[in-house]
mmCIF file with all atom_site columns, N, CA and C in Angstrom:
data_model
loop_
_atom_site.group_PDB
_atom_site.id
_atom_site.type_symbol
_atom_site.label_atom_id
_atom_site.label_alt_id
_atom_site.label_comp_id
_atom_site.label_asym_id
_atom_site.label_entity_id
_atom_site.label_seq_id
_atom_site.pdbx_PDB_ins_code
_atom_site.Cartn_x
_atom_site.Cartn_y
_atom_site.Cartn_z
_atom_site.occupancy
_atom_site.B_iso_or_equiv
_atom_site.pdbx_formal_charge
_atom_site.auth_seq_id
_atom_site.auth_comp_id
_atom_site.auth_asym_id
_atom_site.auth_atom_id
_atom_site.pdbx_PDB_model_num
ATOM 1   N N  . UNK U 1 1  ? 0.064  -26.913 8.582  1.00 80.00 ? 1282 UNK U N  1
ATOM 2   C CA . UNK U 1 1  ? -0.857 -26.778 7.477  1.00 80.00 ? 1282 UNK U CA 1
ATOM 3   C C  . UNK U 1 1  ? -1.631 -25.465 7.547  1.00 80.00 ? 1282 UNK U C  1
ATOM 4   N N  . UNK U 1 2  ? -1.984 -25.040 8.759  1.00 81.00 ? 1283 UNK U N  1
ATOM 5   C CA . UNK U 1 2  ? -2.749 -23.800 8.917  1.00 81.00 ? 1283 UNK U CA 1
ATOM 6   C C  . UNK U 1 2  ? -1.950 -22.592 8.416  1.00 81.00 ? 1283 UNK U C  1
ATOM 7   N N  . UNK U 1 3  ? -0.655 -22.595 8.691  1.00 78.00 ? 1284 UNK U N  1
ATOM 8   C CA . UNK U 1 3  ? 0.183  -21.481 8.225  1.00 78.00 ? 1284 UNK U CA 1
ATOM 9   C C  . UNK U 1 3  ? 0.186  -21.429 6.701  1.00 78.00 ? 1284 UNK U C  1
ATOM 10  N N  . UNK U 1 4  ? 0.286  -22.583 6.057  1.00 84.00 ? 1285 UNK U N  1
ATOM 11  C CA . UNK U 1 4  ? 0.266  -22.610 4.590  1.00 84.00 ? 1285 UNK U CA 1
ATOM 12  C C  . UNK U 1 4  ? -1.056 -22.094 4.033  1.00 84.00 ? 1285 UNK U C  1
ATOM 13  N N  . UNK U 1 5  ? -2.146 -22.401 4.699  1.00 90.00 ? 1286 UNK U N  1
ATOM 14  C CA . UNK U 1 5  ? -3.450 -21.883 4.252  1.00 90.00 ? 1286 UNK U CA 1
ATOM 15  C C  . UNK U 1 5  ? -3.522 -20.368 4.395  1.00 90.00 ? 1286 UNK U C  1
ATOM 16  N N  . UNK U 1 6  ? -2.976 -19.844 5.482  1.00 84.00 ? 1287 UNK U N  1
ATOM 17  C CA . UNK U 1 6  ? -2.963 -18.388 5.674  1.00 84.00 ? 1287 UNK U CA 1
ATOM 18  C C  . UNK U 1 6  ? -2.082 -17.707 4.625  1.00 84.00 ? 1287 UNK U C  1
ATOM 19  N N  . UNK U 1 7  ? -0.961 -18.339 4.291  1.00 87.00 ? 1288 UNK U N  1
ATOM 20  C CA . UNK U 1 7  ? -0.095 -17.800 3.241  1.00 87.00 ? 1288 UNK U CA 1
ATOM 21  C C  . UNK U 1 7  ? -0.827 -17.818 1.900  1.00 87.00 ? 1288 UNK U C  1
ATOM 22  N N  . UNK U 1 8  ? -1.557 -18.890 1.626  1.00 92.00 ? 1289 UNK U N  1
ATOM 23  C CA . UNK U 1 8  ? -2.349 -18.979 0.392  1.00 92.00 ? 1289 UNK U CA 1
ATOM 24  C C  . UNK U 1 8  ? -3.360 -17.836 0.299  1.00 92.00 ? 1289 UNK U C  1
ATOM 25  N N  . UNK U 1 9  ? -4.057 -17.569 1.380  1.00 92.00 ? 1290 UNK U N  1
ATOM 26  C CA . UNK U 1 9  ? -5.046 -16.481 1.399  1.00 92.00 ? 1290 UNK U CA 1
ATOM 27  C C  . UNK U 1 9  ? -4.355 -15.139 1.145  1.00 92.00 ? 1290 UNK U C  1
ATOM 28  N N  . UNK U 1 10 ? -3.215 -14.928 1.800  1.00 91.00 ? 1291 UNK U N  1
ATOM 29  C CA . UNK U 1 10 ? -2.487 -13.672 1.637  1.00 91.00 ? 1291 UNK U CA 1
ATOM 30  C C  . UNK U 1 10 ? -1.968 -13.509 0.213  1.00 91.00 ? 1291 UNK U C  1
ATOM 31  N N  . UNK U 1 11 ? -1.413 -14.574 -0.363 1.00 94.00 ? 1292 UNK U N  1
ATOM 32  C CA . UNK U 1 11 ? -0.902 -14.494 -1.730 1.00 94.00 ? 1292 UNK U CA 1
ATOM 33  C C  . UNK U 1 11 ? -2.040 -14.299 -2.735 1.00 94.00 ? 1292 UNK U C  1
ATOM 34  N N  . UNK U 1 12 ? -3.174 -14.932 -2.478 1.00 97.00 ? 1293 UNK U N  1
ATOM 35  C CA . UNK U 1 12 ? -4.328 -14.753 -3.354 1.00 97.00 ? 1293 UNK U CA 1
ATOM 36  C C  . UNK U 1 12 ? -4.811 -13.309 -3.315 1.00 97.00 ? 1293 UNK U C  1
ATOM 37  N N  . UNK U 1 13 ? -4.876 -12.743 -2.120 1.00 95.00 ? 1294 UNK U N  1
ATOM 38  C CA . UNK U 1 13 ? -5.275 -11.336 -1.985 1.00 95.00 ? 1294 UNK U CA 1
ATOM 39  C C  . UNK U 1 13 ? -4.296 -10.433 -2.727 1.00 95.00 ? 1294 UNK U C  1
ATOM 40  N N  . UNK U 1 14 ? -3.016 -10.760 -2.659 1.00 96.00 ? 1295 UNK U N  1
ATOM 41  C CA . UNK U 1 14 ? -2.008 -9.964  -3.356 1.00 96.00 ? 1295 UNK U CA 1
ATOM 42  C C  . UNK U 1 14 ? -2.198 -10.052 -4.864 1.00 96.00 ? 1295 UNK U C  1
ATOM 43  N N  . UNK U 1 15 ? -2.492 -11.238 -5.377 1.00 97.00 ? 1296 UNK U N  1
ATOM 44  C CA . UNK U 1 15 ? -2.742 -11.404 -6.818 1.00 97.00 ? 1296 UNK U CA 1
ATOM 45  C C  . UNK U 1 15 ? -3.968 -10.600 -7.237 1.00 97.00 ? 1296 UNK U C  1
ATOM 46  N N  . UNK U 1 16 ? -5.019 -10.659 -6.442 1.00 97.00 ? 1297 UNK U N  1
ATOM 47  C CA . UNK U 1 16 ? -6.230 -9.899  -6.763 1.00 97.00 ? 1297 UNK U CA 1
ATOM 48  C C  . UNK U 1 16 ? -5.974 -8.397  -6.776 1.00 97.00 ? 1297 UNK U C  1
ATOM 49  N N  . UNK U 1 17 ? -4.949 -7.960  -6.016 1.00 94.00 ? 1298 UNK U N  1
ATOM 50  C CA . UNK U 1 17 ? -4.567 -6.545  -5.993 1.00 94.00 ? 1298 UNK U CA 1
ATOM 51  C C  . UNK U 1 17 ? -3.518 -6.225  -7.058 1.00 94.00 ? 1298 UNK U C  1
ATOM 52  N N  . UNK U 1 18 ? -3.266 -7.185  -7.959 1.00 96.00 ? 1299 UNK U N  1
ATOM 53  C CA . UNK U 1 18 ? -2.348 -6.942  -9.064 1.00 96.00 ? 1299 UNK U CA 1
ATOM 54  C C  . UNK U 1 18 ? -0.894 -7.236  -8.763 1.00 96.00 ? 1299 UNK U C  1
ATOM 55  N N  . UNK U 1 19 ? -0.632 -8.011  -7.719 1.00 95.00 ? 1300 UNK U N  1
ATOM 56  C CA . UNK U 1 19 ? 0.742  -8.282  -7.317 1.00 95.00 ? 1300 UNK U CA 1
ATOM 57  C C  . UNK U 1 19 ? 1.265  -9.637  -7.748 1.00 95.00 ? 1300 UNK U C  1
ATOM 58  N N  . UNK U 1 20 ? 2.462  -9.925  -7.322 1.00 93.00 ? 1301 UNK U N  1
ATOM 59  C CA . UNK U 1 20 ? 3.160  -11.178 -7.611 1.00 93.00 ? 1301 UNK U CA 1
ATOM 60  C C  . UNK U 1 20 ? 2.491  -12.334 -6.874 1.00 93.00 ? 1301 UNK U C  1
ATOM 61  N N  . UNK U 1 21 ? 2.223  -13.447 -7.549 1.00 93.00 ? 1302 UNK U N  1
ATOM 62  C CA . UNK U 1 21 ? 1.548  -14.567 -6.894 1.00 93.00 ? 1302 UNK U CA 1
ATOM 63  C C  . UNK U 1 21 ? 2.384  -15.259 -5.822 1.00 93.00 ? 1302 UNK U C  1
ATOM 64  N N  . UNK U 1 22 ? 3.671  -14.961 -5.747 1.00 90.00 ? 1303 UNK U N  1
ATOM 65  C CA . UNK U 1 22 ? 4.513  -15.599 -4.741 1.00 90.00 ? 1303 UNK U CA 1
ATOM 66  C C  . UNK U 1 22 ? 4.905  -14.621 -3.629 1.00 90.00 ? 1303 UNK U C  1
ATOM 67  N N  . UNK U 1 23 ? 4.135  -13.555 -3.466 1.00 94.00 ? 1304 UNK U N  1
ATOM 68  C CA . UNK U 1 23 ? 4.415  -12.570 -2.425 1.00 94.00 ? 1304 UNK U CA 1
ATOM 69  C C  . UNK U 1 23 ? 3.167  -12.391 -1.577 1.00 94.00 ? 1304 UNK U C  1
ATOM 70  N N  . UNK U 1 24 ? 3.365  -12.386 -0.262 1.00 93.00 ? 1305 UNK U N  1
ATOM 71  C CA . UNK U 1 24 ? 2.221  -12.153 0.627  1.00 93.00 ? 1305 UNK U CA 1
ATOM 72  C C  . UNK U 1 24 ? 1.833  -10.680 0.587  1.00 93.00 ? 1305 UNK U C  1
ATOM 73  N N  . UNK U 1 25 ? 0.553  -10.419 0.746  1.00 95.00 ? 1306 UNK U N  1
ATOM 74  C CA . UNK U 1 25 ? 0.055  -9.044  0.709  1.00 95.00 ? 1306 UNK U CA 1
ATOM 75  C C  . UNK U 1 25 ? 0.728  -8.191  1.783  1.00 95.00 ? 1306 UNK U C  1
ATOM 76  N N  . UNK U 1 26 ? 0.932  -8.745  2.948  1.00 92.00 ? 1307 UNK U N  1
ATOM 77  C CA . UNK U 1 26 ? 1.571  -7.989  4.032  1.00 92.00 ? 1307 UNK U CA 1
ATOM 78  C C  . UNK U 1 26 ? 2.996  -7.594  3.671  1.00 92.00 ? 1307 UNK U C  1
ATOM 79  N N  . UNK U 1 27 ? 3.731  -8.501  3.031  1.00 95.00 ? 1308 UNK U N  1
ATOM 80  C CA . UNK U 1 27 ? 5.103  -8.190  2.618  1.00 95.00 ? 1308 UNK U CA 1
ATOM 81  C C  . UNK U 1 27 ? 5.099  -7.079  1.563  1.00 95.00 ? 1308 UNK U C  1
ATOM 82  N N  . UNK U 1 28 ? 4.152  -7.144  0.651  1.00 96.00 ? 1309 UNK U N  1
ATOM 83  C CA . UNK U 1 28 ? 4.037  -6.097  -0.375 1.00 96.00 ? 1309 UNK U CA 1
ATOM 84  C C  . UNK U 1 28 ? 3.715  -4.757  0.266  1.00 96.00 ? 1309 UNK U C  1
ATOM 85  N N  . UNK U 1 29 ? 2.848  -4.763  1.249  1.00 96.00 ? 1310 UNK U N  1
ATOM 86  C CA . UNK U 1 29 ? 2.515  -3.517  1.953  1.00 96.00 ? 1310 UNK U CA 1
ATOM 87  C C  . UNK U 1 29 ? 3.758  -2.896  2.572  1.00 96.00 ? 1310 UNK U C  1
ATOM 88  N N  . UNK U 1 30 ? 4.590  -3.725  3.206  1.00 95.00 ? 1311 UNK U N  1
ATOM 89  C CA . UNK U 1 30 ? 5.807  -3.197  3.825  1.00 95.00 ? 1311 UNK U CA 1
ATOM 90  C C  . UNK U 1 30 ? 6.763  -2.664  2.761  1.00 95.00 ? 1311 UNK U C  1
ATOM 91  N N  . UNK U 1 31 ? 6.895  -3.404  1.663  1.00 95.00 ? 1312 UNK U N  1
ATOM 92  C CA . UNK U 1 31 ? 7.801  -2.998  0.582  1.00 95.00 ? 1312 UNK U CA 1
ATOM 93  C C  . UNK U 1 31 ? 7.369  -1.674  -0.040 1.00 95.00 ? 1312 UNK U C  1
ATOM 94  N N  . UNK U 1 32 ? 6.061  -1.455  -0.162 1.00 96.00 ? 1313 UNK U N  1
ATOM 95  C CA . UNK U 1 32 ? 5.534  -0.246  -0.810 1.00 96.00 ? 1313 UNK U CA 1
ATOM 96  C C  . UNK U 1 32 ? 4.991  0.777   0.188  1.00 96.00 ? 1313 UNK U C  1
ATOM 97  N N  . UNK U 1 33 ? 5.370  0.654   1.450  1.00 94.00 ? 1314 UNK U N  1
ATOM 98  C CA . UNK U 1 33 ? 4.762  1.466   2.518  1.00 94.00 ? 1314 UNK U CA 1
ATOM 99  C C  . UNK U 1 33 ? 4.931  2.967   2.354  1.00 94.00 ? 1314 UNK U C  1
ATOM 100 N N  . UNK U 1 34 ? 5.857  3.412   1.512  1.00 95.00 ? 1315 UNK U N  1
ATOM 101 C CA . UNK U 1 34 ? 6.054  4.852   1.315  1.00 95.00 ? 1315 UNK U CA 1
ATOM 102 C C  . UNK U 1 34 ? 5.169  5.413   0.209  1.00 95.00 ? 1315 UNK U C  1
ATOM 103 N N  . UNK U 1 35 ? 4.445  4.536   -0.485 1.00 94.00 ? 1316 UNK U N  1
ATOM 104 C CA . UNK U 1 35 ? 3.544  4.984   -1.541 1.00 94.00 ? 1316 UNK U CA 1
ATOM 105 C C  . UNK U 1 35 ? 2.145  5.190   -0.969 1.00 94.00 ? 1316 UNK U C  1
ATOM 106 N N  . UNK U 1 36 ? 1.407  6.159   -1.504 1.00 92.00 ? 1317 UNK U N  1
ATOM 107 C CA . UNK U 1 36 ? 0.057  6.445   -1.000 1.00 92.00 ? 1317 UNK U CA 1
ATOM 108 C C  . UNK U 1 36 ? -0.830 5.201   -1.004 1.00 92.00 ? 1317 UNK U C  1
ATOM 109 N N  . UNK U 1 37 ? -1.525 5.008   0.074  1.00 94.00 ? 1318 UNK U N  1
ATOM 110 C CA . UNK U 1 37 ? -2.454 3.896   0.215  1.00 94.00 ? 1318 UNK U CA 1
ATOM 111 C C  . UNK U 1 37 ? -1.836 2.655   0.839  1.00 94.00 ? 1318 UNK U C  1
ATOM 112 N N  . UNK U 1 38 ? -0.592 2.359   0.508  1.00 95.00 ? 1319 UNK U N  1
ATOM 113 C CA . UNK U 1 38 ? 0.047  1.155   1.031  1.00 95.00 ? 1319 UNK U CA 1
ATOM 114 C C  . UNK U 1 38 ? 0.370  1.296   2.512  1.00 95.00 ? 1319 UNK U C  1
ATOM 115 N N  . UNK U 1 39 ? 0.771  2.492   2.949  1.00 94.00 ? 1320 UNK U N  1
ATOM 116 C CA . UNK U 1 39 ? 1.063  2.713   4.370  1.00 94.00 ? 1320 UNK U CA 1
ATOM 117 C C  . UNK U 1 39 ? -0.192 2.472   5.209  1.00 94.00 ? 1320 UNK U C  1
ATOM 118 N N  . UNK U 1 40 ? -1.325 2.971   4.727  1.00 95.00 ? 1321 UNK U N  1
ATOM 119 C CA . UNK U 1 40 ? -2.575 2.797   5.453  1.00 95.00 ? 1321 UNK U CA 1
ATOM 120 C C  . UNK U 1 40 ? -2.996 1.323   5.496  1.00 95.00 ? 1321 UNK U C  1
ATOM 121 N N  . UNK U 1 41 ? -2.829 0.631   4.365  1.00 93.00 ? 1322 UNK U N  1
ATOM 122 C CA . UNK U 1 41 ? -3.165 -0.792  4.343  1.00 93.00 ? 1322 UNK U CA 1
ATOM 123 C C  . UNK U 1 41 ? -2.235 -1.577  5.264  1.00 93.00 ? 1322 UNK U C  1
ATOM 124 N N  . UNK U 1 42 ? -0.980 -1.191  5.294  1.00 91.00 ? 1323 UNK U N  1
ATOM 125 C CA . UNK U 1 42 ? -0.012 -1.828  6.193  1.00 91.00 ? 1323 UNK U CA 1
ATOM 126 C C  . UNK U 1 42 ? -0.432 -1.642  7.650  1.00 91.00 ? 1323 UNK U C  1
ATOM 127 N N  . UNK U 1 43 ? -0.804 -0.438  8.019  1.00 90.00 ? 1324 UNK U N  1
ATOM 128 C CA . UNK U 1 43 ? -1.265 -0.182  9.394  1.00 90.00 ? 1324 UNK U CA 1
ATOM 129 C C  . UNK U 1 43 ? -2.516 -0.984  9.702  1.00 90.00 ? 1324 UNK U C  1
ATOM 130 N N  . UNK U 1 44 ? -3.417 -1.061  8.740  1.00 90.00 ? 1325 UNK U N  1
ATOM 131 C CA . UNK U 1 44 ? -4.642 -1.832  8.932  1.00 90.00 ? 1325 UNK U CA 1
ATOM 132 C C  . UNK U 1 44 ? -4.321 -3.311  9.164  1.00 90.00 ? 1325 UNK U C  1
ATOM 133 N N  . UNK U 1 45 ? -3.472 -3.875  8.303  1.00 87.00 ? 1326 UNK U N  1
ATOM 134 C CA . UNK U 1 45 ? -3.125 -5.291  8.439  1.00 87.00 ? 1326 UNK U CA 1
ATOM 135 C C  . UNK U 1 45 ? -2.364 -5.573  9.729  1.00 87.00 ? 1326 UNK U C  1
ATOM 136 N N  . UNK U 1 46 ? -1.540 -4.624  10.145 1.00 85.00 ? 1327 UNK U N  1
ATOM 137 C CA . UNK U 1 46 ? -0.796 -4.802  11.395 1.00 85.00 ? 1327 UNK U CA 1
ATOM 138 C C  . UNK U 1 46 ? -1.716 -4.878  12.612 1.00 85.00 ? 1327 UNK U C  1
ATOM 139 N N  . UNK U 1 47 ? -2.892 -4.268  12.518 1.00 84.00 ? 1328 UNK U N  1
ATOM 140 C CA . UNK U 1 47 ? -3.767 -4.160  13.685 1.00 84.00 ? 1328 UNK U CA 1
ATOM 141 C C  . UNK U 1 47 ? -5.145 -4.792  13.531 1.00 84.00 ? 1328 UNK U C  1
ATOM 142 N N  . UNK U 1 48 ? -5.468 -5.324  12.351 1.00 77.00 ? 1329 UNK U N  1
ATOM 143 C CA . UNK U 1 48 ? -6.844 -5.712  12.051 1.00 77.00 ? 1329 UNK U CA 1
ATOM 144 C C  . UNK U 1 48 ? -7.302 -7.015  12.671 1.00 77.00 ? 1329 UNK U C  1
ATOM 145 N N  . UNK U 1 49 ? -6.430 -7.958  12.809 1.00 63.00 ? 1330 UNK U N  1
ATOM 146 C CA . UNK U 1 49 ? -6.875 -9.306  13.138 1.00 63.00 ? 1330 UNK U CA 1
ATOM 147 C C  . UNK U 1 49 ? -6.048 -9.908  14.256 1.00 63.00 ? 1330 UNK U C  1
ATOM 148 N N  . UNK U 1 50 ? -6.676 -10.732 15.065 1.00 60.00 ? 1331 UNK U N  1
ATOM 149 C CA . UNK U 1 50 ? -5.899 -11.448 16.083 1.00 60.00 ? 1331 UNK U CA 1
ATOM 150 C C  . UNK U 1 50 ? -4.898 -12.425 15.457 1.00 60.00 ? 1331 UNK U C  1
ATOM 151 N N  . UNK U 1 51 ? -5.085 -12.766 14.189 1.00 57.00 ? 1332 UNK U N  1
ATOM 152 C CA . UNK U 1 51 ? -4.133 -13.639 13.519 1.00 57.00 ? 1332 UNK U CA 1
ATOM 153 C C  . UNK U 1 51 ? -2.837 -12.920 13.179 1.00 57.00 ? 1332 UNK U C  1
ATOM 154 N N  . UNK U 1 52 ? -2.817 -11.612 13.325 1.00 61.00 ? 1333 UNK U N  1
ATOM 155 C CA . UNK U 1 52 ? -1.636 -10.839 12.975 1.00 61.00 ? 1333 UNK U CA 1
ATOM 156 C C  . UNK U 1 52 ? -0.651 -10.721 14.134 1.00 61.00 ? 1333 UNK U C  1
ATOM 157 N N  . UNK U 1 53 ? -0.790 -11.560 15.137 1.00 63.00 ? 1334 UNK U N  1
ATOM 158 C CA . UNK U 1 53 ? 0.099  -11.516 16.304 1.00 63.00 ? 1334 UNK U CA 1
ATOM 159 C C  . UNK U 1 53 ? 1.533  -11.843 15.940 1.00 63.00 ? 1334 UNK U C  1
ATOM 160 N N  . UNK U 1 54 ? 1.724  -12.647 14.902 1.00 63.00 ? 1335 UNK U N  1
ATOM 161 C CA . UNK U 1 54 ? 3.066  -13.115 14.588 1.00 63.00 ? 1335 UNK U CA 1
ATOM 162 C C  . UNK U 1 54 ? 3.906  -11.994 14.002 1.00 63.00 ? 1335 UNK U C  1
ATOM 163 N N  . UNK U 1 55 ? 5.049  -11.759 14.594 1.00 63.00 ? 1336 UNK U N  1
ATOM 164 C CA . UNK U 1 55 ? 5.985  -10.791 14.032 1.00 63.00 ? 1336 UNK U CA 1
ATOM 165 C C  . UNK U 1 55 ? 7.411  -11.072 14.456 1.00 63.00 ? 1336 UNK U C  1
ATOM 166 N N  . UNK U 1 56 ? 7.614  -12.082 15.272 1.00 63.00 ? 1337 UNK U N  1
ATOM 167 C CA . UNK U 1 56 ? 8.979  -12.410 15.682 1.00 63.00 ? 1337 UNK U CA 1
ATOM 168 C C  . UNK U 1 56 ? 9.638  -11.232 16.370 1.00 63.00 ? 1337 UNK U C  1
ATOM 169 N N  . UNK U 1 57 ? 10.849 -10.909 15.960 1.00 64.00 ? 1338 UNK U N  1
ATOM 170 C CA . UNK U 1 57 ? 11.575 -9.799  16.586 1.00 64.00 ? 1338 UNK U CA 1
ATOM 171 C C  . UNK U 1 57 ? 11.386 -8.490  15.836 1.00 64.00 ? 1338 UNK U C  1
ATOM 172 N N  . UNK U 1 58 ? 10.481 -8.470  14.865 1.00 68.00 ? 1339 UNK U N  1
ATOM 173 C CA . UNK U 1 58 ? 10.263 -7.261  14.070 1.00 68.00 ? 1339 UNK U CA 1
ATOM 174 C C  . UNK U 1 58 ? 9.197  -6.388  14.721 1.00 68.00 ? 1339 UNK U C  1
ATOM 175 N N  . UNK U 1 59 ? 9.173  -5.122  14.328 1.00 77.00 ? 1340 UNK U N  1
ATOM 176 C CA . UNK U 1 59 ? 8.260  -4.161  14.943 1.00 77.00 ? 1340 UNK U CA 1
ATOM 177 C C  . UNK U 1 59 ? 6.804  -4.426  14.579 1.00 77.00 ? 1340 UNK U C  1
ATOM 178 N N  . UNK U 1 60 ? 6.550  -4.869  13.362 1.00 83.00 ? 1341 UNK U N  1
ATOM 179 C CA . UNK U 1 60 ? 5.167  -5.049  12.913 1.00 83.00 ? 1341 UNK U CA 1
ATOM 180 C C  . UNK U 1 60 ? 5.008  -6.351  12.145 1.00 83.00 ? 1341 UNK U C  1
ATOM 181 N N  . UNK U 1 61 ? 3.774  -6.755  11.966 1.00 85.00 ? 1342 UNK U N  1
ATOM 182 C CA . UNK U 1 61 ? 3.455  -7.957  11.194 1.00 85.00 ? 1342 UNK U CA 1
ATOM 183 C C  . UNK U 1 61 ? 3.933  -7.822  9.749  1.00 85.00 ? 1342 UNK U C  1
ATOM 184 N N  . UNK U 1 62 ? 3.667  -6.696  9.105  1.00 90.00 ? 1343 UNK U N  1
ATOM 185 C CA . UNK U 1 62 ? 4.039  -6.517  7.701  1.00 90.00 ? 1343 UNK U CA 1
ATOM 186 C C  . UNK U 1 62 ? 5.555  -6.542  7.516  1.00 90.00 ? 1343 UNK U C  1
ATOM 187 N N  . UNK U 1 63 ? 6.277  -5.932  8.429  1.00 89.00 ? 1344 UNK U N  1
ATOM 188 C CA . UNK U 1 63 ? 7.740  -5.964  8.349  1.00 89.00 ? 1344 UNK U CA 1
ATOM 189 C C  . UNK U 1 63 ? 8.243  -7.398  8.501  1.00 89.00 ? 1344 UNK U C  1
ATOM 190 N N  . UNK U 1 64 ? 7.687  -8.143  9.436  1.00 87.00 ? 1345 UNK U N  1
ATOM 191 C CA . UNK U 1 64 ? 8.083  -9.540  9.635  1.00 87.00 ? 1345 UNK U CA 1
ATOM 192 C C  . UNK U 1 64 ? 7.827  -10.357 8.372  1.00 87.00 ? 1345 UNK U C  1
ATOM 193 N N  . UNK U 1 65 ? 6.680  -10.162 7.750  1.00 88.00 ? 1346 UNK U N  1
ATOM 194 C CA . UNK U 1 65 ? 6.364  -10.893 6.517  1.00 88.00 ? 1346 UNK U CA 1
ATOM 195 C C  . UNK U 1 65 ? 7.355  -10.559 5.407  1.00 88.00 ? 1346 UNK U C  1
ATOM 196 N N  . UNK U 1 66 ? 7.717  -9.297  5.300  1.00 93.00 ? 1347 UNK U N  1
ATOM 197 C CA . UNK U 1 66 ? 8.669  -8.870  4.272  1.00 93.00 ? 1347 UNK U CA 1
ATOM 198 C C  . UNK U 1 66 ? 10.000 -9.610  4.426  1.00 93.00 ? 1347 UNK U C  1
ATOM 199 N N  . UNK U 1 67 ? 10.542 -9.614  5.655  1.00 92.00 ? 1348 UNK U N  1
ATOM 200 C CA . UNK U 1 67 ? 11.837 -10.257 5.866  1.00 92.00 ? 1348 UNK U CA 1
ATOM 201 C C  . UNK U 1 67 ? 11.743 -11.774 5.750  1.00 92.00 ? 1348 UNK U C  1
ATOM 202 N N  . UNK U 1 68 ? 10.638 -12.353 6.160  1.00 88.00 ? 1349 UNK U N  1
ATOM 203 C CA . UNK U 1 68 ? 10.453 -13.799 5.991  1.00 88.00 ? 1349 UNK U CA 1
ATOM 204 C C  . UNK U 1 68 ? 10.376 -14.176 4.511  1.00 88.00 ? 1349 UNK U C  1
ATOM 205 N N  . UNK U 1 69 ? 9.729  -13.329 3.712  1.00 89.00 ? 1350 UNK U N  1
ATOM 206 C CA . UNK U 1 69 ? 9.679  -13.558 2.261  1.00 89.00 ? 1350 UNK U CA 1
ATOM 207 C C  . UNK U 1 69 ? 11.086 -13.556 1.677  1.00 89.00 ? 1350 UNK U C  1
ATOM 208 N N  . UNK U 1 70 ? 11.911 -12.607 2.089  1.00 92.00 ? 1351 UNK U N  1
ATOM 209 C CA . UNK U 1 70 ? 13.281 -12.534 1.582  1.00 92.00 ? 1351 UNK U CA 1
ATOM 210 C C  . UNK U 1 70 ? 14.073 -13.772 1.981  1.00 92.00 ? 1351 UNK U C  1
ATOM 211 N N  . UNK U 1 71 ? 13.931 -14.216 3.224  1.00 91.00 ? 1352 UNK U N  1
ATOM 212 C CA . UNK U 1 71 ? 14.639 -15.417 3.676  1.00 91.00 ? 1352 UNK U CA 1
ATOM 213 C C  . UNK U 1 71 ? 14.163 -16.650 2.928  1.00 91.00 ? 1352 UNK U C  1
ATOM 214 N N  . UNK U 1 72 ? 12.862 -16.752 2.692  1.00 87.00 ? 1353 UNK U N  1
ATOM 215 C CA . UNK U 1 72 ? 12.298 -17.883 1.968  1.00 87.00 ? 1353 UNK U CA 1
ATOM 216 C C  . UNK U 1 72 ? 12.826 -17.926 0.530  1.00 87.00 ? 1353 UNK U C  1
ATOM 217 N N  . UNK U 1 73 ? 12.923 -16.766 -0.103 1.00 87.00 ? 1354 UNK U N  1
ATOM 218 C CA . UNK U 1 73 ? 13.446 -16.697 -1.462 1.00 87.00 ? 1354 UNK U CA 1
ATOM 219 C C  . UNK U 1 73 ? 14.921 -17.102 -1.501 1.00 87.00 ? 1354 UNK U C  1
ATOM 220 N N  . UNK U 1 74 ? 15.704 -16.625 -0.546 1.00 91.00 ? 1355 UNK U N  1
ATOM 221 C CA . UNK U 1 74 ? 17.122 -16.991 -0.497 1.00 91.00 ? 1355 UNK U CA 1
ATOM 222 C C  . UNK U 1 74 ? 17.290 -18.496 -0.322 1.00 91.00 ? 1355 UNK U C  1
ATOM 223 N N  . UNK U 1 75 ? 16.480 -19.096 0.542  1.00 91.00 ? 1356 UNK U N  1
ATOM 224 C CA . UNK U 1 75 ? 16.545 -20.537 0.763  1.00 91.00 ? 1356 UNK U CA 1
ATOM 225 C C  . UNK U 1 75 ? 16.181 -21.295 -0.509 1.00 91.00 ? 1356 UNK U C  1
ATOM 226 N N  . UNK U 1 76 ? 15.143 -20.849 -1.182 1.00 86.00 ? 1357 UNK U N  1
ATOM 227 C CA . UNK U 1 76 ? 14.714 -21.513 -2.419 1.00 86.00 ? 1357 UNK U CA 1
ATOM 228 C C  . UNK U 1 76 ? 15.801 -21.415 -3.498 1.00 86.00 ? 1357 UNK U C  1
ATOM 229 N N  . UNK U 1 77 ? 16.466 -20.250 -3.595 1.00 89.00 ? 1358 UNK U N  1
ATOM 230 C CA . UNK U 1 77 ? 17.529 -20.101 -4.566 1.00 89.00 ? 1358 UNK U CA 1
ATOM 231 C C  . UNK U 1 77 ? 18.692 -21.026 -4.263 1.00 89.00 ? 1358 UNK U C  1
ATOM 232 N N  . UNK U 1 78 ? 19.027 -21.207 -2.979 1.00 89.00 ? 1359 UNK U N  1
ATOM 233 C CA . UNK U 1 78 ? 20.098 -22.128 -2.600 1.00 89.00 ? 1359 UNK U CA 1
ATOM 234 C C  . UNK U 1 78 ? 19.711 -23.560 -2.925 1.00 89.00 ? 1359 UNK U C  1
ATOM 235 N N  . UNK U 1 79 ? 18.435 -23.898 -2.737 1.00 89.00 ? 1360 UNK U N  1
ATOM 236 C CA . UNK U 1 79 ? 17.972 -25.263 -3.014 1.00 89.00 ? 1360 UNK U CA 1
ATOM 237 C C  . UNK U 1 79 ? 18.085 -25.603 -4.496 1.00 89.00 ? 1360 UNK U C  1
ATOM 238 N N  . UNK U 1 80 ? 17.930 -24.610 -5.369 1.00 83.00 ? 1361 UNK U N  1
ATOM 239 C CA . UNK U 1 80 ? 17.988 -24.849 -6.803 1.00 83.00 ? 1361 UNK U CA 1
ATOM 240 C C  . UNK U 1 80 ? 19.410 -24.757 -7.361 1.00 83.00 ? 1361 UNK U C  1
ATOM 241 N N  . UNK U 1 81 ? 20.326 -24.219 -6.585 1.00 70.00 ? 1362 UNK U N  1
ATOM 242 C CA . UNK U 1 81 ? 21.715 -24.040 -7.068 1.00 70.00 ? 1362 UNK U CA 1
ATOM 243 C C  . UNK U 1 81 ? 22.486 -25.347 -7.055 1.00 70.00 ? 1362 UNK U C  1
#
């Protein structure tokens, strides 16, 4: 349940920043990391909080979120097919 609450907070922050309501802010940062401002926000999120420890086998928290979002979307598409 705690993970779902953290995802809710991240998705809400992304919506407030003008993004897709089904995308975590960290994943958006990784996706847009080559655009001005997003790289800095990505670095901040990667290092800002002790809650950002999760990254699996990926180099950073934002990269891990990006790939997890893609896997989650693929799973959801298979579930609806």
